[in-house]
């Protein structure tokens, strides 16, 4: 981000007299200038997401489609910016209702908070569209390849007794809605506002930290630490993406906007960041081999696809 670099150069004129109040206030001022314009767009994005999450209707057809078309539908569902879908996929897999490949497709396509953040930056709309297209393609390929390598039988919803079927669908829907970033008990505009302020706080904090680091250690040193331009940066970003917190996608997206993270590295980090979905496997005591397999598939998928994009 040009403004961040300019502010960092301006801050360098303070000399070596230690951290001064004027220096701190100047960092905060420039960080606010760099980020405030995203607030209305971020709020609008969360209003749309909230409306989708609270829409009335029966989700049963979606569950059936997950079983019938597997990774194809899983990739489409994963693209929808709703944190509950990765949790839902983890639950359905643990109950034996969808294949490993279908769950992987949902995980790969999920982007957590990256989509609302990219939507708040009009200059990154081209990157957002490309990310969504590539995520869908990679998620479908990874899902079907996983099912080919690790075939398994599943318990289909149509084979369950009707009462048990309804109970299971209700249970899955309730579980998917158990999202720590959502506020379903308050009006939609208040929930959207809270989520906007929460993510903006992360974005502002990252901007302040990055501006200060550029001033203290220098842009070249920081770029070297983040392996800017290196083949290993997508691997580093993919490992960072495993952090199960919205802060991970905020950091990845903001570093991409700053120009320190390549597009391929951003993609790698967003592939491995599957929200809280992988934690469902750990919470419900999935076999350690299964957990390890899932993490390895995500890591390999993210790193390889990121490196290929960096090459292209």
PDB file of N, CA, C and O in Angstrom, residues 132-176:
ATOM      1  N   UNK A 132     -11.965 -16.648  -6.248  1.00  0.00           N
ATOM      2  CA  UNK A 132     -13.173 -17.471  -6.190  1.00  0.00           C
ATOM      3  C   UNK A 132     -13.178 -18.522  -7.304  1.00  0.00           C
ATOM      4  O   UNK A 132     -13.519 -19.692  -7.068  1.00  0.00           O
ATOM      5  N   UNK A 133     -12.793 -18.113  -8.512  1.00  0.00           N
ATOM      6  CA  UNK A 133     -12.768 -19.063  -9.635  1.00  0.00           C
ATOM      7  C   UNK A 133     -11.738 -20.161  -9.392  1.00  0.00           C
ATOM      8  O   UNK A 133     -12.027 -21.359  -9.542  1.00  0.00           O
ATOM      9  N   UNK A 134     -10.536 -19.760  -9.007  1.00  0.00           N
ATOM     10  CA  UNK A 134      -9.466 -20.740  -8.794  1.00  0.00           C
ATOM     11  C   UNK A 134      -9.766 -21.636  -7.591  1.00  0.00           C
ATOM     12  O   UNK A 134      -9.452 -22.827  -7.605  1.00  0.00           O
ATOM     13  N   UNK A 135     -10.367 -21.056  -6.546  1.00  0.00           N
ATOM     14  CA  UNK A 135     -10.710 -21.862  -5.372  1.00  0.00           C
ATOM     15  C   UNK A 135     -11.717 -22.947  -5.734  1.00  0.00           C
ATOM     16  O   UNK A 135     -11.613 -24.083  -5.266  1.00  0.00           O
ATOM     17  N   UNK A 136     -12.701 -22.593  -6.549  1.00  0.00           N
ATOM     18  CA  UNK A 136     -13.682 -23.583  -6.965  1.00  0.00           C
ATOM     19  C   UNK A 136     -13.019 -24.708  -7.752  1.00  0.00           C
ATOM     20  O   UNK A 136     -13.249 -25.891  -7.479  1.00  0.00           O
ATOM     21  N   UNK A 137     -12.173 -24.364  -8.694  1.00  0.00           N
ATOM     22  CA  UNK A 137     -11.497 -25.378  -9.516  1.00  0.00           C
ATOM     23  C   UNK A 137     -10.612 -26.273  -8.663  1.00  0.00           C
ATOM     24  O   UNK A 137     -10.665 -27.506  -8.753  1.00  0.00           O
ATOM     25  N   UNK A 138      -9.781 -25.661  -7.816  1.00  0.00           N
ATOM     26  CA  UNK A 138      -8.856 -26.437  -6.982  1.00  0.00           C
ATOM     27  C   UNK A 138      -9.619 -27.298  -5.986  1.00  0.00           C
ATOM     28  O   UNK A 138      -9.253 -28.454  -5.736  1.00  0.00           O
ATOM     29  N   UNK A 139     -10.710 -26.763  -5.407  1.00  0.00           N
ATOM     30  CA  UNK A 139     -11.499 -27.524  -4.435  1.00  0.00           C
ATOM     31  C   UNK A 139     -12.129 -28.759  -5.075  1.00  0.00           C
ATOM     32  O   UNK A 139     -12.110 -29.857  -4.494  1.00  0.00           O
ATOM     33  N   UNK A 140     -12.689 -28.604  -6.272  1.00  0.00           N
ATOM     34  CA  UNK A 140     -13.298 -29.742  -6.975  1.00  0.00           C
ATOM     35  C   UNK A 140     -12.246 -30.800  -7.301  1.00  0.00           C
ATOM     36  O   UNK A 140     -12.447 -31.996  -7.049  1.00  0.00           O
ATOM     37  N   UNK A 141     -11.113 -30.373  -7.841  1.00  0.00           N
ATOM     38  CA  UNK A 141     -10.049 -31.322  -8.196  1.00  0.00           C
ATOM     39  C   UNK A 141      -9.511 -32.038  -6.957  1.00  0.00           C
ATOM     40  O   UNK A 141      -9.331 -33.264  -6.966  1.00  0.00           O
ATOM     41  N   UNK A 142      -9.250 -31.270  -5.890  1.00  0.00           N
ATOM     42  CA  UNK A 142      -8.728 -31.867  -4.661  1.00  0.00           C
ATOM     43  C   UNK A 142      -9.734 -32.839  -4.055  1.00  0.00           C
ATOM     44  O   UNK A 142      -9.356 -33.906  -3.553  1.00  0.00           O
ATOM     45  N   UNK A 143     -11.020 -32.486  -4.108  1.00  0.00           N
ATOM     46  CA  UNK A 143     -12.059 -33.345  -3.542  1.00  0.00           C
ATOM     47  C   UNK A 143     -12.186 -34.665  -4.276  1.00  0.00           C
ATOM     48  O   UNK A 143     -12.190 -35.738  -3.655  1.00  0.00           O
ATOM     49  N   UNK A 144     -12.283 -34.608  -5.597  1.00  0.00           N
ATOM     50  CA  UNK A 144     -12.435 -35.845  -6.369  1.00  0.00           C
ATOM     51  C   UNK A 144     -11.170 -36.701  -6.324  1.00  0.00           C
ATOM     52  O   UNK A 144     -11.245 -37.930  -6.282  1.00  0.00           O
ATOM     53  N   UNK A 145     -10.000 -36.060  -6.324  1.00  0.00           N
ATOM     54  CA  UNK A 145      -8.749 -36.820  -6.218  1.00  0.00           C
ATOM     55  C   UNK A 145      -8.649 -37.506  -4.856  1.00  0.00           C
ATOM     56  O   UNK A 145      -8.212 -38.659  -4.762  1.00  0.00           O
ATOM     57  N   UNK A 146      -9.087 -36.815  -3.806  1.00  0.00           N
ATOM     58  CA  UNK A 146      -9.075 -37.412  -2.463  1.00  0.00           C
ATOM     59  C   UNK A 146      -9.985 -38.627  -2.400  1.00  0.00           C
ATOM     60  O   UNK A 146      -9.613 -39.669  -1.843  1.00  0.00           O
ATOM     61  N   UNK A 147     -11.181 -38.517  -2.978  1.00  0.00           N
ATOM     62  CA  UNK A 147     -12.109 -39.656  -2.974  1.00  0.00           C
ATOM     63  C   UNK A 147     -11.580 -40.817  -3.810  1.00  0.00           C
ATOM     64  O   UNK A 147     -11.872 -41.979  -3.531  1.00  0.00           O
ATOM     65  N   UNK A 148     -10.807 -40.494  -4.854  1.00  0.00           N
ATOM     66  CA  UNK A 148     -10.220 -41.566  -5.655  1.00  0.00           C
ATOM     67  C   UNK A 148      -9.111 -42.291  -4.879  1.00  0.00           C
ATOM     68  O   UNK A 148      -8.988 -43.517  -4.948  1.00  0.00           O
ATOM     69  N   UNK A 149      -8.333 -41.517  -4.119  1.00  0.00           N
ATOM     70  CA  UNK A 149      -7.222 -42.100  -3.368  1.00  0.00           C
ATOM     71  C   UNK A 149      -7.693 -42.777  -2.085  1.00  0.00           C
ATOM     72  O   UNK A 149      -7.096 -43.772  -1.643  1.00  0.00           O
ATOM     73  N   UNK A 150      -8.765 -42.238  -1.488  1.00  0.00           N
ATOM     74  CA  UNK A 150      -9.261 -42.774  -0.214  1.00  0.00           C
ATOM     75  C   UNK A 150     -10.759 -43.047  -0.322  1.00  0.00           C
ATOM     76  O   UNK A 150     -11.581 -42.347   0.289  1.00  0.00           O
ATOM     77  N   UNK A 151     -11.154 -44.044  -1.090  1.00  0.00           N
ATOM     78  CA  UNK A 151     -12.592 -44.349  -1.246  1.00  0.00           C
ATOM     79  C   UNK A 151     -13.185 -44.836   0.062  1.00  0.00           C
ATOM     80  O   UNK A 151     -12.511 -45.497   0.868  1.00  0.00           O
ATOM     81  N   UNK A 152     -14.453 -44.515   0.293  1.00  0.00           N
ATOM     82  CA  UNK A 152     -15.131 -44.942   1.516  1.00  0.00           C
ATOM     83  C   UNK A 152     -16.629 -44.983   1.270  1.00  0.00           C
ATOM     84  O   UNK A 152     -17.151 -44.337   0.357  1.00  0.00           O
ATOM     85  N   UNK A 153     -17.310 -45.760   2.072  1.00  0.00           N
ATOM     86  CA  UNK A 153     -18.769 -45.825   1.991  1.00  0.00           C
ATOM     87  C   UNK A 153     -19.348 -44.819   2.969  1.00  0.00           C
ATOM     88  O   UNK A 153     -18.757 -44.511   4.001  1.00  0.00           O
ATOM     89  N   UNK A 154     -20.524 -44.274   2.624  1.00  0.00           N
ATOM     90  CA  UNK A 154     -21.177 -43.305   3.496  1.00  0.00           C
ATOM     91  C   UNK A 154     -22.606 -43.739   3.752  1.00  0.00           C
ATOM     92  O   UNK A 154     -23.185 -44.535   3.005  1.00  0.00           O
ATOM     93  N   UNK A 155     -23.169 -43.237   4.831  1.00  0.00           N
ATOM     94  CA  UNK A 155     -24.563 -43.514   5.179  1.00  0.00           C
ATOM     95  C   UNK A 155     -25.425 -42.413   4.585  1.00  0.00           C
ATOM     96  O   UNK A 155     -25.421 -41.277   5.048  1.00  0.00           O
ATOM     97  N   UNK A 156     -26.156 -42.725   3.525  1.00  0.00           N
ATOM     98  CA  UNK A 156     -26.939 -41.718   2.826  1.00  0.00           C
ATOM     99  C   UNK A 156     -28.206 -41.379   3.598  1.00  0.00           C
ATOM    100  O   UNK A 156     -28.788 -42.219   4.266  1.00  0.00           O
ATOM    101  N   UNK A 157     -28.616 -40.107   3.476  1.00  0.00           N
ATOM    102  CA  UNK A 157     -29.798 -39.639   4.189  1.00  0.00           C
ATOM    103  C   UNK A 157     -31.050 -40.408   3.769  1.00  0.00           C
ATOM    104  O   UNK A 157     -31.928 -40.676   4.577  1.00  0.00           O
ATOM    105  N   UNK A 158     -31.127 -40.778   2.473  1.00  0.00           N
ATOM    106  CA  UNK A 158     -32.334 -41.460   2.015  1.00  0.00           C
ATOM    107  C   UNK A 158     -32.457 -42.876   2.576  1.00  0.00           C
ATOM    108  O   UNK A 158     -33.528 -43.474   2.544  1.00  0.00           O
ATOM    109  N   UNK A 159     -31.341 -43.415   3.121  1.00  0.00           N
ATOM    110  CA  UNK A 159     -31.377 -44.751   3.705  1.00  0.00           C
ATOM    111  C   UNK A 159     -31.753 -44.732   5.179  1.00  0.00           C
ATOM    112  O   UNK A 159     -31.973 -45.782   5.780  1.00  0.00           O
ATOM    113  N   UNK A 160     -31.818 -43.535   5.778  1.00  0.00           N
ATOM    114  CA  UNK A 160     -32.156 -43.420   7.188  1.00  0.00           C
ATOM    115  C   UNK A 160     -33.669 -43.430   7.364  1.00  0.00           C
ATOM    116  O   UNK A 160     -34.406 -42.971   6.485  1.00  0.00           O
ATOM    117  N   UNK A 161     -34.157 -43.936   8.495  1.00  0.00           N
ATOM    118  CA  UNK A 161     -35.589 -43.807   8.790  1.00  0.00           C
ATOM    119  C   UNK A 161     -35.969 -42.329   8.810  1.00  0.00           C
ATOM    120  O   UNK A 161     -35.163 -41.470   9.151  1.00  0.00           O
ATOM    121  N   UNK A 162     -37.216 -42.023   8.470  1.00  0.00           N
ATOM    122  CA  UNK A 162     -37.633 -40.635   8.301  1.00  0.00           C
ATOM    123  C   UNK A 162     -37.424 -39.805   9.547  1.00  0.00           C
ATOM    124  O   UNK A 162     -36.907 -38.684   9.485  1.00  0.00           O
ATOM    125  N   UNK A 163     -37.778 -40.338  10.731  1.00  0.00           N
ATOM    126  CA  UNK A 163     -37.616 -39.573  11.965  1.00  0.00           C
ATOM    127  C   UNK A 163     -36.144 -39.323  12.252  1.00  0.00           C
ATOM    128  O   UNK A 163     -35.744 -38.216  12.622  1.00  0.00           O
ATOM    129  N   UNK A 164     -35.336 -40.366  12.081  1.00  0.00           N
ATOM    130  CA  UNK A 164     -33.902 -40.223  12.343  1.00  0.00           C
ATOM    131  C   UNK A 164     -33.280 -39.251  11.347  1.00  0.00           C
ATOM    132  O   UNK A 164     -32.402 -38.463  11.693  1.00  0.00           O
ATOM    133  N   UNK A 165     -33.760 -39.287  10.129  1.00  0.00           N
ATOM    134  CA  UNK A 165     -33.262 -38.399   9.088  1.00  0.00           C
ATOM    135  C   UNK A 165     -33.528 -36.948   9.461  1.00  0.00           C
ATOM    136  O   UNK A 165     -32.631 -36.098   9.379  1.00  0.00           O
ATOM    137  N   UNK A 166     -34.763 -36.643   9.889  1.00  0.00           N
ATOM    138  CA  UNK A 166     -35.105 -35.280  10.255  1.00  0.00           C
ATOM    139  C   UNK A 166     -34.292 -34.801  11.454  1.00  0.00           C
ATOM    140  O   UNK A 166     -33.826 -33.662  11.492  1.00  0.00           O
ATOM    141  N   UNK A 167     -34.135 -35.690  12.441  1.00  0.00           N
ATOM    142  CA  UNK A 167     -33.366 -35.320  13.624  1.00  0.00           C
ATOM    143  C   UNK A 167     -31.921 -35.008  13.264  1.00  0.00           C
ATOM    144  O   UNK A 167     -31.327 -34.062  13.781  1.00  0.00           O
ATOM    145  N   UNK A 168     -31.354 -35.814  12.360  1.00  0.00           N
ATOM    146  CA  UNK A 168     -29.956 -35.610  11.988  1.00  0.00           C
ATOM    147  C   UNK A 168     -29.773 -34.310  11.215  1.00  0.00           C
ATOM    148  O   UNK A 168     -28.827 -33.566  11.439  1.00  0.00           O
ATOM    149  N   UNK A 169     -30.717 -34.011  10.311  1.00  0.00           N
ATOM    150  CA  UNK A 169     -30.631 -32.766   9.557  1.00  0.00           C
ATOM    151  C   UNK A 169     -30.756 -31.553  10.483  1.00  0.00           C
ATOM    152  O   UNK A 169     -30.040 -30.570  10.342  1.00  0.00           O
ATOM    153  N   UNK A 170     -31.674 -31.639  11.461  1.00  0.00           N
ATOM    154  CA  UNK A 170     -31.842 -30.542  12.410  1.00  0.00           C
ATOM    155  C   UNK A 170     -30.580 -30.368  13.255  1.00  0.00           C
ATOM    156  O   UNK A 170     -30.151 -29.243  13.528  1.00  0.00           O
ATOM    157  N   UNK A 171     -29.992 -31.481  13.637  1.00  0.00           N
ATOM    158  CA  UNK A 171     -28.780 -31.433  14.441  1.00  0.00           C
ATOM    159  C   UNK A 171     -27.646 -30.792  13.662  1.00  0.00           C
ATOM    160  O   UNK A 171     -26.899 -29.944  14.172  1.00  0.00           O
ATOM    161  N   UNK A 172     -27.505 -31.180  12.391  1.00  0.00           N
ATOM    162  CA  UNK A 172     -26.446 -30.633  11.551  1.00  0.00           C
ATOM    163  C   UNK A 172     -26.639 -29.137  11.329  1.00  0.00           C
ATOM    164  O   UNK A 172     -25.685 -28.360  11.373  1.00  0.00           O
ATOM    165  N   UNK A 173     -27.887 -28.718  11.106  1.00  0.00           N
ATOM    166  CA  UNK A 173     -28.171 -27.304  10.874  1.00  0.00           C
ATOM    167  C   UNK A 173     -27.861 -26.486  12.116  1.00  0.00           C
ATOM    168  O   UNK A 173     -27.277 -25.406  12.041  1.00  0.00           O
ATOM    169  N   UNK A 174     -28.246 -26.997  13.275  1.00  0.00           N
ATOM    170  CA  UNK A 174     -27.970 -26.298  14.531  1.00  0.00           C
ATOM    171  C   UNK A 174     -26.473 -26.199  14.777  1.00  0.00           C
ATOM    172  O   UNK A 174     -25.964 -25.170  15.226  1.00  0.00           O
ATOM    173  N   UNK A 175     -25.752 -27.271  14.452  1.00  0.00           N
ATOM    174  CA  UNK A 175     -24.309 -27.268  14.645  1.00  0.00           C
ATOM    175  C   UNK A 175     -23.648 -26.255  13.731  1.00  0.00           C
ATOM    176  O   UNK A 175     -22.748 -25.525  14.124  1.00  0.00           O
ATOM    177  N   UNK A 176     -24.107 -26.207  12.475  1.00  0.00           N
ATOM    178  CA  UNK A 176     -23.520 -25.272  11.520  1.00  0.00           C
ATOM    179  C   UNK A 176     -23.739 -23.830  11.942  1.00  0.00           C
ATOM    180  O   UNK A 176     -22.935 -22.958  11.640  1.00  0.00           O
TER     181      UNK A 176
END
